[in-house]
């Protein structure tokens, strides 16, 4: 009334306005993470491998460390005929096998087990979704979860669209006006190519708004990947060097020593380009190359990442010149003889599926023009290692040329993502003694030594982010489509081109010779990892 | 040197030496790391490589009694892997005798992950007799690793305001303390600590404040809801109930630093100022007897705050409880906004904090937060992770001092 009266009298503008508070000042300085709202995590594909190896252990650890709300339910959905009690028994066995902290904390397990429910659901059966809707409503009533739901699709990708459609049909996507939120987490692979990714985005978009969709790439939840952002944008000394003036080239390696591990049928349809290059590798490229975002908010981050992917796209790679593929033959890895890819179960003996891919990417923007990004990934390589290496330019003038027996190496910054997460900086130092020998030495930061902490698994980070509504580490629809638009042309060219002459590298080696030639053409070589 | 097999994350003594002067201590410290390929032998065979030392900070522990020194050292050893520090445990002794020093220098190592090099850090146990024990800064300064932050952990009651203490604090970045262990109600010393923080610029981590973080998280969560957020700037009453073992709960009988911090945190975050500092609530003319024939429970302390629009009533009251004396049992808030009333009631039970909210008498929120009570190791770890002064803790401490009526020269920017 006073506002109205003063407004009529023309005095309102003179009084300082009492703006409606827009932020919770009590939050400032609280060291504890904000505990997510009361909620139900509805896990589709709960009896599958991904759920048991990764998702359920991650949820248990979040519970164990008090990072989940007291009013929380894990509603597991699957085709198998469990009930709540028998599924809890299965979860217990799973945790005893896959929990990263053993033995299990019995008190935490007891309380957690009461939060697990199971609902049998055939994803092809629409009636099952009606039953699901009722069960969710009941749980809201009995467990106080207030209509907040995170749907987690840990199913076969072919079921994504169907499940999303059914969730929409029974109204489980609708966010309630009184605060009940609905979010959906979708596991990779998100599409098989650009066309299928667009189709899936369209199907998901018919039901959920983009802000409700969390496309998971677990690499983004890894501690070192997150630290990359802190390293780049939380330190003053590196970012000024992070450009074409000082960087000679960048190498990113995602190497696996394992083979396809009984996933022959899946891998035959996928291959290294779809399985790793399109998502993990391009995500790493975009995090290395992106401009500083204005804020550390989801869309600001993702805007910058998309710009990098678009900058790669402006100069399409010649599929046979800039990209190399390979497939492993028999060989020795870690002291064991392993068979060729074509001899693996469920693999076509004449398969042309690539188990290795290396590419030279150009990022045509102001910062990176002329700086090649070499990326490679493969199966049955000599060791498991993921690393980003920033190779700096050599000094412009070799002052110690005559005094030293060999040219010192140019500076190098290596960011190890797995294993032995850490950061290494290589620089030249004088060898002690009367001469002036210069030798490369390293400053080595190892996470394990400096922070002897219980590092969360990537899935823990991402599930917690999903429950808290923080989409920073999830990929957006346009990112997914941009990434496919980069990978699609050469996958298509491979499909229509001449036979690749597989196998072309032995298991236990660093890929085919063509990969070395790809980088050697410009007088460089892959880092020995 | 010990050559024990090392278990994951369990500190093992790898080096020990003694010295009686500061230069000799420095020499011993150099000797530990001069042997670059420090290795341990296992069953006669060459053993694993012991990594170079790792130090991320200096930690000074001032222990007035041997048992405090032992307890402090044990707590710090539990942190060797997490926060490898050069630790200097100083124990003044025999203040009226001649000056002397006796130092034990040790290196403890942990293996963070299997097959990784060990991470090692040094501990110096320093007993300083006579006059030298009074000049702590003179003992500590030569032994700290330069360019690394210095945290001083002082179990017990530091003599705030003395020259020697101020000199030490001026040379350090952070003071770790537990105000809830102080004698009496603790309020006078709280005022001295706030003044000291202001004078010396040292940041303060008070376990008494840190233990309440689970309460703060729960209280803050109420106003995460956009529907309740507008009530945040209209708090009109803050009431904190604490447990006491004293049958009368009379002022001065129980350390009430923790309940005072609750009020101070809310007041400083919400931009309030003190109108009337805490004072005992007068007893009614005819005291009501409690159920038993014991003396009536005191009505506690009251204060008055203001937020620029209206006054805010504050009550801190005792009830008899088996919980440790001075433990917060309940925080109640009352907000009034445009004729509507929000009432919040926050309580803690074991590992859970329970929040209930009523809007105009109708229950609107009922949430439990899982939050375990934390021990000294966790609190110390959290303290030493934070090096710089943070505005929230500083503001809370200064507000707490103002609530007690201690003279404050106003806030300095954090």
PDB file of C-alpha atoms in Angstrom, chain A residues 254-395:
ATOM      1  CA  UNK A 254      44.179 -41.522 -25.111  1.00  0.00           C
ATOM      2  CA  UNK A 255      45.892 -44.903 -25.116  1.00  0.00           C
ATOM      3  CA  UNK A 256      44.438 -48.158 -23.876  1.00  0.00           C
ATOM      4  CA  UNK A 257      46.352 -51.370 -23.382  1.00  0.00           C
ATOM      5  CA  UNK A 258      43.203 -53.447 -23.200  1.00  0.00           C
ATOM      6  CA  UNK A 259      41.378 -54.802 -26.204  1.00  0.00           C
ATOM      7  CA  UNK A 260      37.652 -54.799 -26.712  1.00  0.00           C
ATOM      8  CA  UNK A 261      36.900 -57.017 -23.706  1.00  0.00           C
ATOM      9  CA  UNK A 262      33.946 -59.115 -24.846  1.00  0.00           C
ATOM     10  CA  UNK A 263      32.319 -56.129 -26.503  1.00  0.00           C
ATOM     11  CA  UNK A 264      32.994 -57.306 -30.044  1.00  0.00           C
ATOM     12  CA  UNK A 265      29.488 -56.689 -31.334  1.00  0.00           C
ATOM     13  CA  UNK A 266      29.427 -53.191 -29.883  1.00  0.00           C
ATOM     14  CA  UNK A 267      32.885 -52.308 -31.123  1.00  0.00           C
ATOM     15  CA  UNK A 268      32.214 -53.587 -34.628  1.00  0.00           C
ATOM     16  CA  UNK A 269      29.480 -50.960 -34.857  1.00  0.00           C
ATOM     17  CA  UNK A 270      31.533 -48.240 -33.227  1.00  0.00           C
ATOM     18  CA  UNK A 271      35.287 -48.152 -33.781  1.00  0.00           C
ATOM     19  CA  UNK A 272      37.838 -45.823 -32.266  1.00  0.00           C
ATOM     20  CA  UNK A 273      36.663 -42.691 -34.073  1.00  0.00           C
ATOM     21  CA  UNK A 274      33.130 -42.945 -32.715  1.00  0.00           C
ATOM     22  CA  UNK A 275      34.078 -44.453 -29.356  1.00  0.00           C
ATOM     23  CA  UNK A 276      36.775 -41.980 -28.310  1.00  0.00           C
ATOM     24  CA  UNK A 277      37.680 -39.360 -30.923  1.00  0.00           C
ATOM     25  CA  UNK A 278      34.189 -37.937 -31.382  1.00  0.00           C
ATOM     26  CA  UNK A 279      33.668 -37.415 -27.672  1.00  0.00           C
ATOM     27  CA  UNK A 280      36.581 -37.758 -25.210  1.00  0.00           C
ATOM     28  CA  UNK A 281      39.322 -36.519 -27.521  1.00  0.00           C
ATOM     29  CA  UNK A 282      37.397 -33.613 -28.985  1.00  0.00           C
ATOM     30  CA  UNK A 283      36.265 -32.621 -25.493  1.00  0.00           C
ATOM     31  CA  UNK A 284      39.884 -32.513 -24.389  1.00  0.00           C
ATOM     32  CA  UNK A 285      40.839 -30.500 -27.477  1.00  0.00           C
ATOM     33  CA  UNK A 286      38.121 -27.980 -26.763  1.00  0.00           C
ATOM     34  CA  UNK A 287      39.127 -27.637 -23.091  1.00  0.00           C
ATOM     35  CA  UNK A 288      42.752 -27.052 -24.057  1.00  0.00           C
ATOM     36  CA  UNK A 289      41.967 -24.614 -26.832  1.00  0.00           C
ATOM     37  CA  UNK A 290      38.942 -22.700 -25.540  1.00  0.00           C
ATOM     38  CA  UNK A 291      38.975 -19.027 -24.650  1.00  0.00           C
ATOM     39  CA  UNK A 292      38.400 -18.093 -21.002  1.00  0.00           C
ATOM     40  CA  UNK A 293      34.658 -18.143 -20.317  1.00  0.00           C
ATOM     41  CA  UNK A 294      33.160 -15.035 -18.789  1.00  0.00           C
ATOM     42  CA  UNK A 295      31.819 -17.035 -15.860  1.00  0.00           C
ATOM     43  CA  UNK A 296      32.158 -20.575 -14.567  1.00  0.00           C
ATOM     44  CA  UNK A 297      28.611 -21.365 -15.543  1.00  0.00           C
ATOM     45  CA  UNK A 298      27.426 -24.183 -17.730  1.00  0.00           C
ATOM     46  CA  UNK A 299      26.464 -22.241 -20.818  1.00  0.00           C
ATOM     47  CA  UNK A 300      29.407 -19.863 -20.676  1.00  0.00           C
ATOM     48  CA  UNK A 301      31.770 -22.840 -20.625  1.00  0.00           C
ATOM     49  CA  UNK A 302      29.935 -24.727 -23.300  1.00  0.00           C
ATOM     50  CA  UNK A 303      29.714 -21.680 -25.562  1.00  0.00           C
ATOM     51  CA  UNK A 304      33.495 -21.456 -25.577  1.00  0.00           C
ATOM     52  CA  UNK A 305      33.927 -25.174 -26.195  1.00  0.00           C
ATOM     53  CA  UNK A 306      31.556 -25.070 -29.144  1.00  0.00           C
ATOM     54  CA  UNK A 307      33.504 -22.181 -30.651  1.00  0.00           C
ATOM     55  CA  UNK A 308      36.617 -24.375 -30.715  1.00  0.00           C
ATOM     56  CA  UNK A 309      34.798 -27.207 -32.443  1.00  0.00           C
ATOM     57  CA  UNK A 310      33.438 -24.775 -35.008  1.00  0.00           C
ATOM     58  CA  UNK A 311      36.928 -23.389 -35.594  1.00  0.00           C
ATOM     59  CA  UNK A 312      38.160 -26.884 -36.380  1.00  0.00           C
ATOM     60  CA  UNK A 313      35.368 -27.289 -38.837  1.00  0.00           C
ATOM     61  CA  UNK A 314      36.360 -24.299 -40.943  1.00  0.00           C
ATOM     62  CA  UNK A 315      39.240 -26.203 -42.485  1.00  0.00           C
ATOM     63  CA  UNK A 316      38.000 -29.709 -43.249  1.00  0.00           C
ATOM     64  CA  UNK A 317      40.644 -32.360 -42.981  1.00  0.00           C
ATOM     65  CA  UNK A 318      41.472 -34.451 -45.981  1.00  0.00           C
ATOM     66  CA  UNK A 319      40.337 -37.830 -44.693  1.00  0.00           C
ATOM     67  CA  UNK A 320      43.288 -39.659 -46.199  1.00  0.00           C
ATOM     68  CA  UNK A 321      45.875 -37.037 -45.491  1.00  0.00           C
ATOM     69  CA  UNK A 322      45.131 -35.712 -42.025  1.00  0.00           C
ATOM     70  CA  UNK A 323      43.578 -38.767 -40.413  1.00  0.00           C
ATOM     71  CA  UNK A 324      45.110 -42.206 -39.964  1.00  0.00           C
ATOM     72  CA  UNK A 325      43.302 -45.339 -38.892  1.00  0.00           C
ATOM     73  CA  UNK A 326      44.584 -48.686 -37.776  1.00  0.00           C
ATOM     74  CA  UNK A 327      43.557 -52.071 -36.513  1.00  0.00           C
ATOM     75  CA  UNK A 328      45.645 -54.256 -34.275  1.00  0.00           C
ATOM     76  CA  UNK A 329      46.989 -57.623 -35.187  1.00  0.00           C
ATOM     77  CA  UNK A 330      48.273 -60.209 -32.754  1.00  0.00           C
ATOM     78  CA  UNK A 331      51.098 -59.187 -30.482  1.00  0.00           C
ATOM     79  CA  UNK A 332      52.365 -58.867 -26.936  1.00  0.00           C
ATOM     80  CA  UNK A 333      51.020 -56.458 -24.344  1.00  0.00           C
ATOM     81  CA  UNK A 334      52.288 -56.335 -20.791  1.00  0.00           C
ATOM     82  CA  UNK A 335      54.095 -59.637 -21.147  1.00  0.00           C
ATOM     83  CA  UNK A 336      51.059 -61.469 -22.485  1.00  0.00           C
ATOM     84  CA  UNK A 337      50.379 -62.648 -25.968  1.00  0.00           C
ATOM     85  CA  UNK A 338      47.099 -61.256 -27.267  1.00  0.00           C
ATOM     86  CA  UNK A 339      45.107 -62.087 -30.326  1.00  0.00           C
ATOM     87  CA  UNK A 340      44.332 -59.895 -33.289  1.00  0.00           C
ATOM     88  CA  UNK A 341      41.178 -57.806 -33.352  1.00  0.00           C
ATOM     89  CA  UNK A 342      39.778 -59.939 -36.156  1.00  0.00           C
ATOM     90  CA  UNK A 343      40.158 -62.999 -33.951  1.00  0.00           C
ATOM     91  CA  UNK A 344      38.157 -61.522 -31.093  1.00  0.00           C
ATOM     92  CA  UNK A 345      34.707 -62.912 -30.302  1.00  0.00           C
ATOM     93  CA  UNK A 346      31.795 -61.405 -32.230  1.00  0.00           C
ATOM     94  CA  UNK A 347      34.178 -59.710 -34.666  1.00  0.00           C
ATOM     95  CA  UNK A 348      34.011 -60.214 -38.420  1.00  0.00           C
ATOM     96  CA  UNK A 349      37.218 -62.010 -39.556  1.00  0.00           C
ATOM     97  CA  UNK A 350      37.418 -59.444 -42.368  1.00  0.00           C
ATOM     98  CA  UNK A 351      36.429 -56.500 -40.200  1.00  0.00           C
ATOM     99  CA  UNK A 352      37.438 -53.030 -41.336  1.00  0.00           C
ATOM    100  CA  UNK A 353      36.593 -51.440 -37.992  1.00  0.00           C
ATOM    101  CA  UNK A 354      39.390 -49.198 -36.790  1.00  0.00           C
ATOM    102  CA  UNK A 355      40.857 -49.774 -33.325  1.00  0.00           C
ATOM    103  CA  UNK A 356      43.243 -46.851 -33.683  1.00  0.00           C
ATOM    104  CA  UNK A 357      42.845 -43.365 -35.030  1.00  0.00           C
ATOM    105  CA  UNK A 358      45.246 -40.431 -35.191  1.00  0.00           C
ATOM    106  CA  UNK A 359      44.472 -37.031 -36.622  1.00  0.00           C
ATOM    107  CA  UNK A 360      46.005 -33.655 -37.188  1.00  0.00           C
ATOM    108  CA  UNK A 361      43.538 -30.900 -36.378  1.00  0.00           C
ATOM    109  CA  UNK A 362      43.771 -27.240 -37.274  1.00  0.00           C
ATOM    110  CA  UNK A 363      41.979 -24.759 -35.102  1.00  0.00           C
ATOM    111  CA  UNK A 364      41.485 -21.765 -37.290  1.00  0.00           C
ATOM    112  CA  UNK A 365      41.115 -18.983 -34.814  1.00  0.00           C
ATOM    113  CA  UNK A 366      43.225 -16.061 -33.673  1.00  0.00           C
ATOM    114  CA  UNK A 367      44.833 -17.962 -30.831  1.00  0.00           C
ATOM    115  CA  UNK A 368      45.712 -21.238 -32.515  1.00  0.00           C
ATOM    116  CA  UNK A 369      46.087 -20.578 -36.223  1.00  0.00           C
ATOM    117  CA  UNK A 370      49.098 -22.557 -37.448  1.00  0.00           C
ATOM    118  CA  UNK A 371      49.421 -24.677 -34.301  1.00  0.00           C
ATOM    119  CA  UNK A 372      48.598 -28.300 -35.127  1.00  0.00           C
ATOM    120  CA  UNK A 373      46.764 -30.415 -32.571  1.00  0.00           C
ATOM    121  CA  UNK A 374      47.769 -34.047 -32.980  1.00  0.00           C
ATOM    122  CA  UNK A 375      45.396 -36.490 -31.387  1.00  0.00           C
ATOM    123  CA  UNK A 376      45.564 -40.269 -31.193  1.00  0.00           C
ATOM    124  CA  UNK A 377      43.671 -43.045 -29.515  1.00  0.00           C
ATOM    125  CA  UNK A 378      43.828 -46.773 -29.790  1.00  0.00           C
ATOM    126  CA  UNK A 379      43.302 -50.199 -28.312  1.00  0.00           C
ATOM    127  CA  UNK A 380      46.076 -52.621 -27.468  1.00  0.00           C
ATOM    128  CA  UNK A 381      48.710 -49.921 -27.292  1.00  0.00           C
ATOM    129  CA  UNK A 382      51.697 -50.570 -25.024  1.00  0.00           C
ATOM    130  CA  UNK A 383      50.207 -48.901 -21.972  1.00  0.00           C
ATOM    131  CA  UNK A 384      47.163 -47.190 -20.598  1.00  0.00           C
ATOM    132  CA  UNK A 385      47.802 -43.470 -20.618  1.00  0.00           C
ATOM    133  CA  UNK A 386      45.865 -40.303 -21.255  1.00  0.00           C
ATOM    134  CA  UNK A 387      47.914 -37.178 -21.614  1.00  0.00           C
ATOM    135  CA  UNK A 388      47.819 -33.679 -23.013  1.00  0.00           C
ATOM    136  CA  UNK A 389      51.223 -32.335 -24.030  1.00  0.00           C
ATOM    137  CA  UNK A 390      51.784 -28.681 -24.835  1.00  0.00           C
ATOM    138  CA  UNK A 391      55.034 -28.481 -26.776  1.00  0.00           C
ATOM    139  CA  UNK A 392      56.417 -24.971 -26.601  1.00  0.00           C
ATOM    140  CA  UNK A 393      58.552 -23.416 -29.296  1.00  0.00           C
ATOM    141  CA  UNK A 394      62.311 -23.663 -29.031  1.00  0.00           C
ATOM    142  CA  UNK A 395      64.241 -20.583 -27.975  1.00  0.00           C
TER     143      UNK A 395
END
